Amino acid sequence: MIRRTILALSVTTALAVCGSAFAQVAVTIDTAKPGPVIDKNVYGQFAEHLGTGIYEGMWVGPDSKIPNTKGWRKDVVGALKELRVPLVRWPGGCFADEYHWRDGIGPRSKRPVKVNTNWGNVTEDNAVGTHEFFDLAELLGAQVYINGNLGSGSVQEMSEWIEYMTSPSKSTLAELRRKNGRDKPWKVDFFAVGNEMWGCGGNMTPEHYANLYKNTTTFIRAPKEFKPQIIASGGHTDDVKWADVLTREVKNDMAGVSFHYYTIPTGKWEVKGAATGFPENQWFSTMQNTLKMDKFIRDNKAVMDKNDPEKKVGLFVDEWGTWYDVEPGTNAGFLYQQNSLRDAVVAALNFNIFHQHADRVRMTNIAQMVNVLQAMILTDKTRMVLTPTYHAFKMYVPFQDATSLPVSLQNNTTYSVGSESVPQVSASAARAKDGKVYLALVNTDPNKATEVTVNVGSAGAAKLTGQVLTAPKMDAHNTFDAPSAVKPAAYTAQAAGGKLTIQLPAKSVLVGSVE
């Protein structure tokens, strides 16, 4: 008989009415029923040719006075390595469907200068191309996810790019790669056929795209050891038709279907809301809107389960994150926004959702790494600052390739504004590769702390050791003059009287190992 081990946590929060009794919220982790592995690529990143996301933010060129390795900033690369970045998507995004790979090879001084019509109408000198991107991936120790150009490119162009990158032969393209400085083939881990084909990638129907996808993948050929997993461009928000059509119509060469969803406080693209200085009702609407990710994933999974019951095809959320109005005085096409404690809470809520759906969600890519949207890092010339989102990613590192564990919440309290509410507590747990059980807790309420009591039972839990991330203000953020205003603090709780009590502050993220 298999003995079942259960960790039971009682999350205690005060009721809204002053003087009321405490409500018990039980969070139960069943360590005897391990779920699917949380693929490390759930913590993937995204670097698009957009604003200062690559140029200035990461790439300064080998001749820069800013310390660099092969043109990539040492400080930024070093900070990203601390996140154990598993995967980087490049070169877009909408930029991908106007990118022609031959523009980005050969001597940089001879590469053509183009106009980035998607993002700010600024010049693109193609200083960062295929070779430079692989240098970045190798510096980070990350897998690569390359987005092919279906919108303005051709089947031949994508086929030849794959040959250029992966062929060990003496073909003309392989020899051109060698002439440009790379002898051995690269491993292209993932390759996407277009991006947002419903919009900037070509305004197509899913049925039309499915046929183009099948045609294109027929000619994406590479040696078996270098052949990428191929990704189809899928839907967004509440549109499940793309996942439905693709998993019905495409039976081969499709590792995953992409999905995009951005959290916007107002829900309106025209006026999204500010990154800082926002009222509490926009804190609440941000929490409410980001939690919709769970329903969107469930709806896509439902049609995928019908068409692909063996779960061969993954749902790859390769664009997600917060999207606010740009910072005043900046180029509207650069999508530069400040990053606050609110963003860290959003990131953690999404991590917990992705963990719940690890059977299908095998990759996600936050938008984006540096200086764009919900960035890990902000830079200003020689200076660099780590954002609250960066800290959330680092706290969750133990969940990479960890085995998910079932978590149930009973009688969860709510955080309410007006007549609407969201769950106050979000939780996730997994057994990491080091053998320890890790627990992540998020408190969405910006006003009320919670008390978490871990009952020490047959699992033998005696303490929790980890970190907590919070700050006094909802929009607390790091600046170049105050780079440590928001950062994690060490947290340890010891069992007493048979119980392990955790104080979870308002508007906070806590991750720790239960031992």
PDB file of N, CA, C and O in Angstrom, residues 443-467:
ATOM      1  N   ASN A 443       0.007  37.092  -2.467  1.00  0.00           N
ATOM      2  CA  ASN A 443      -1.099  37.813  -1.848  1.00  0.00           C
ATOM      3  C   ASN A 443      -1.468  38.977  -2.770  1.00  0.00           C
ATOM      4  O   ASN A 443      -0.697  39.922  -2.933  1.00  0.00           O
ATOM      5  N   THR A 444      -2.638  38.914  -3.400  1.00  0.00           N
ATOM      6  CA  THR A 444      -3.059  39.946  -4.343  1.00  0.00           C
ATOM      7  C   THR A 444      -3.580  41.203  -3.657  1.00  0.00           C
ATOM      8  O   THR A 444      -3.695  42.254  -4.301  1.00  0.00           O
ATOM      9  N   ASP A 445      -3.897  41.113  -2.372  1.00  0.00           N
ATOM     10  CA  ASP A 445      -4.494  42.243  -1.657  1.00  0.00           C
ATOM     11  C   ASP A 445      -3.407  43.245  -1.282  1.00  0.00           C
ATOM     12  O   ASP A 445      -2.466  42.894  -0.564  1.00  0.00           O
ATOM     13  N   PRO A 446      -3.521  44.508  -1.723  1.00  0.00           N
ATOM     14  CA  PRO A 446      -2.478  45.482  -1.400  1.00  0.00           C
ATOM     15  C   PRO A 446      -2.590  46.053   0.006  1.00  0.00           C
ATOM     16  O   PRO A 446      -1.738  46.837   0.434  1.00  0.00           O
ATOM     17  N   ASN A 447      -3.640  45.661   0.735  1.00  0.00           N
ATOM     18  CA  ASN A 447      -3.893  46.257   2.046  1.00  0.00           C
ATOM     19  C   ASN A 447      -3.771  45.289   3.215  1.00  0.00           C
ATOM     20  O   ASN A 447      -3.433  45.702   4.327  1.00  0.00           O
ATOM     21  N   LYS A 448      -4.054  44.005   2.991  1.00  0.00           N
ATOM     22  CA  LYS A 448      -4.131  43.055   4.101  1.00  0.00           C
ATOM     23  C   LYS A 448      -3.047  41.985   4.012  1.00  0.00           C
ATOM     24  O   LYS A 448      -2.877  41.339   2.981  1.00  0.00           O
ATOM     25  N   ALA A 449      -2.396  41.774   5.138  1.00  0.00           N
ATOM     26  CA  ALA A 449      -1.468  40.656   5.264  1.00  0.00           C
ATOM     27  C   ALA A 449      -2.254  39.383   5.541  1.00  0.00           C
ATOM     28  O   ALA A 449      -3.423  39.426   5.921  1.00  0.00           O
ATOM     29  N   THR A 450      -1.610  38.258   5.340  1.00  0.00           N
ATOM     30  CA  THR A 450      -2.215  36.972   5.682  1.00  0.00           C
ATOM     31  C   THR A 450      -1.261  36.211   6.587  1.00  0.00           C
ATOM     32  O   THR A 450      -0.057  36.466   6.602  1.00  0.00           O
ATOM     33  N   GLU A 451      -1.837  35.291   7.345  1.00  0.00           N
ATOM     34  CA  GLU A 451      -1.027  34.427   8.197  1.00  0.00           C
ATOM     35  C   GLU A 451      -1.160  33.000   7.691  1.00  0.00           C
ATOM     36  O   GLU A 451      -2.264  32.476   7.563  1.00  0.00           O
ATOM     37  N   VAL A 452      -0.048  32.411   7.386  1.00  0.00           N
ATOM     38  CA  VAL A 452      -0.031  31.062   6.825  1.00  0.00           C
ATOM     39  C   VAL A 452       0.527  30.117   7.882  1.00  0.00           C
ATOM     40  O   VAL A 452       1.645  30.295   8.350  1.00  0.00           O
ATOM     41  N   THR A 453      -0.257  29.128   8.232  1.00  0.00           N
ATOM     42  CA  THR A 453       0.184  28.143   9.214  1.00  0.00           C
ATOM     43  C   THR A 453       0.367  26.798   8.540  1.00  0.00           C
ATOM     44  O   THR A 453      -0.581  26.230   7.990  1.00  0.00           O
ATOM     45  N   VAL A 454       1.604  26.294   8.582  1.00  0.00           N
ATOM     46  CA  VAL A 454       1.924  24.993   8.000  1.00  0.00           C
ATOM     47  C   VAL A 454       1.875  23.954   9.110  1.00  0.00           C
ATOM     48  O   VAL A 454       2.663  24.008  10.059  1.00  0.00           O
ATOM     49  N   ASN A 455       0.942  23.063   9.011  1.00  0.00           N
ATOM     50  CA  ASN A 455       0.844  22.009  10.019  1.00  0.00           C
ATOM     51  C   ASN A 455       1.943  20.980   9.792  1.00  0.00           C
ATOM     52  O   ASN A 455       2.079  20.432   8.695  1.00  0.00           O
ATOM     53  N   VAL A 456       2.743  20.723  10.807  1.00  0.00           N
ATOM     54  CA  VAL A 456       3.810  19.734  10.698  1.00  0.00           C
ATOM     55  C   VAL A 456       3.207  18.357  10.903  1.00  0.00           C
ATOM     56  O   VAL A 456       2.776  18.008  11.985  1.00  0.00           O
ATOM     57  N   GLY A 457       3.141  17.597   9.823  1.00  0.00           N
ATOM     58  CA  GLY A 457       2.532  16.273   9.894  1.00  0.00           C
ATOM     59  C   GLY A 457       3.515  15.204   9.489  1.00  0.00           C
ATOM     60  O   GLY A 457       4.709  15.286   9.757  1.00  0.00           O
ATOM     61  N   SER A 458       3.032  14.189   8.787  1.00  0.00           N
ATOM     62  CA  SER A 458       3.878  13.052   8.431  1.00  0.00           C
ATOM     63  C   SER A 458       4.979  13.421   7.463  1.00  0.00           C
ATOM     64  O   SER A 458       5.966  12.697   7.330  1.00  0.00           O
ATOM     65  N   ALA A 459       4.846  14.571   6.777  1.00  0.00           N
ATOM     66  CA  ALA A 459       5.904  14.994   5.866  1.00  0.00           C
ATOM     67  C   ALA A 459       7.134  15.448   6.620  1.00  0.00           C
ATOM     68  O   ALA A 459       8.216  15.558   6.048  1.00  0.00           O
ATOM     69  N   GLY A 460       6.976  15.745   7.900  1.00  0.00           N
ATOM     70  CA  GLY A 460       8.122  16.114   8.717  1.00  0.00           C
ATOM     71  C   GLY A 460       8.611  17.526   8.509  1.00  0.00           C
ATOM     72  O   GLY A 460       9.767  17.824   8.789  1.00  0.00           O
ATOM     73  N   ALA A 461       7.754  18.438   8.028  1.00  0.00           N
ATOM     74  CA  ALA A 461       8.165  19.813   7.800  1.00  0.00           C
ATOM     75  C   ALA A 461       8.480  20.490   9.127  1.00  0.00           C
ATOM     76  O   ALA A 461       7.672  20.506  10.052  1.00  0.00           O
ATOM     77  N   ALA A 462       9.674  21.053   9.222  1.00  0.00           N
ATOM     78  CA  ALA A 462      10.093  21.721  10.448  1.00  0.00           C
ATOM     79  C   ALA A 462      10.375  23.193  10.245  1.00  0.00           C
ATOM     80  O   ALA A 462      10.428  23.962  11.207  1.00  0.00           O
ATOM     81  N   LYS A 463      10.556  23.596   8.989  1.00  0.00           N
ATOM     82  CA  LYS A 463      10.839  25.010   8.726  1.00  0.00           C
ATOM     83  C   LYS A 463      10.574  25.330   7.261  1.00  0.00           C
ATOM     84  O   LYS A 463      10.469  24.436   6.410  1.00  0.00           O
ATOM     85  N   LEU A 464      10.458  26.612   6.980  1.00  0.00           N
ATOM     86  CA  LEU A 464      10.417  27.118   5.621  1.00  0.00           C
ATOM     87  C   LEU A 464      11.536  28.132   5.473  1.00  0.00           C
ATOM     88  O   LEU A 464      11.691  29.027   6.315  1.00  0.00           O
ATOM     89  N   THR A 465      12.312  27.980   4.427  1.00  0.00           N
ATOM     90  CA  THR A 465      13.420  28.889   4.173  1.00  0.00           C
ATOM     91  C   THR A 465      13.291  29.441   2.765  1.00  0.00           C
ATOM     92  O   THR A 465      13.183  28.674   1.804  1.00  0.00           O
ATOM     93  N   GLY A 466      13.273  30.747   2.640  1.00  0.00           N
ATOM     94  CA  GLY A 466      13.133  31.321   1.308  1.00  0.00           C
ATOM     95  C   GLY A 466      13.258  32.812   1.304  1.00  0.00           C
ATOM     96  O   GLY A 466      14.032  33.395   2.076  1.00  0.00           O
ATOM     97  N   GLN A 467      12.471  33.455   0.437  1.00  0.00           N
ATOM     98  CA  GLN A 467      12.503  34.910   0.295  1.00  0.00           C
ATOM     99  C   GLN A 467      11.089  35.443   0.122  1.00  0.00           C
ATOM    100  O   GLN A 467      10.206  34.747  -0.380  1.00  0.00           O
TER     101      GLN A 467
END
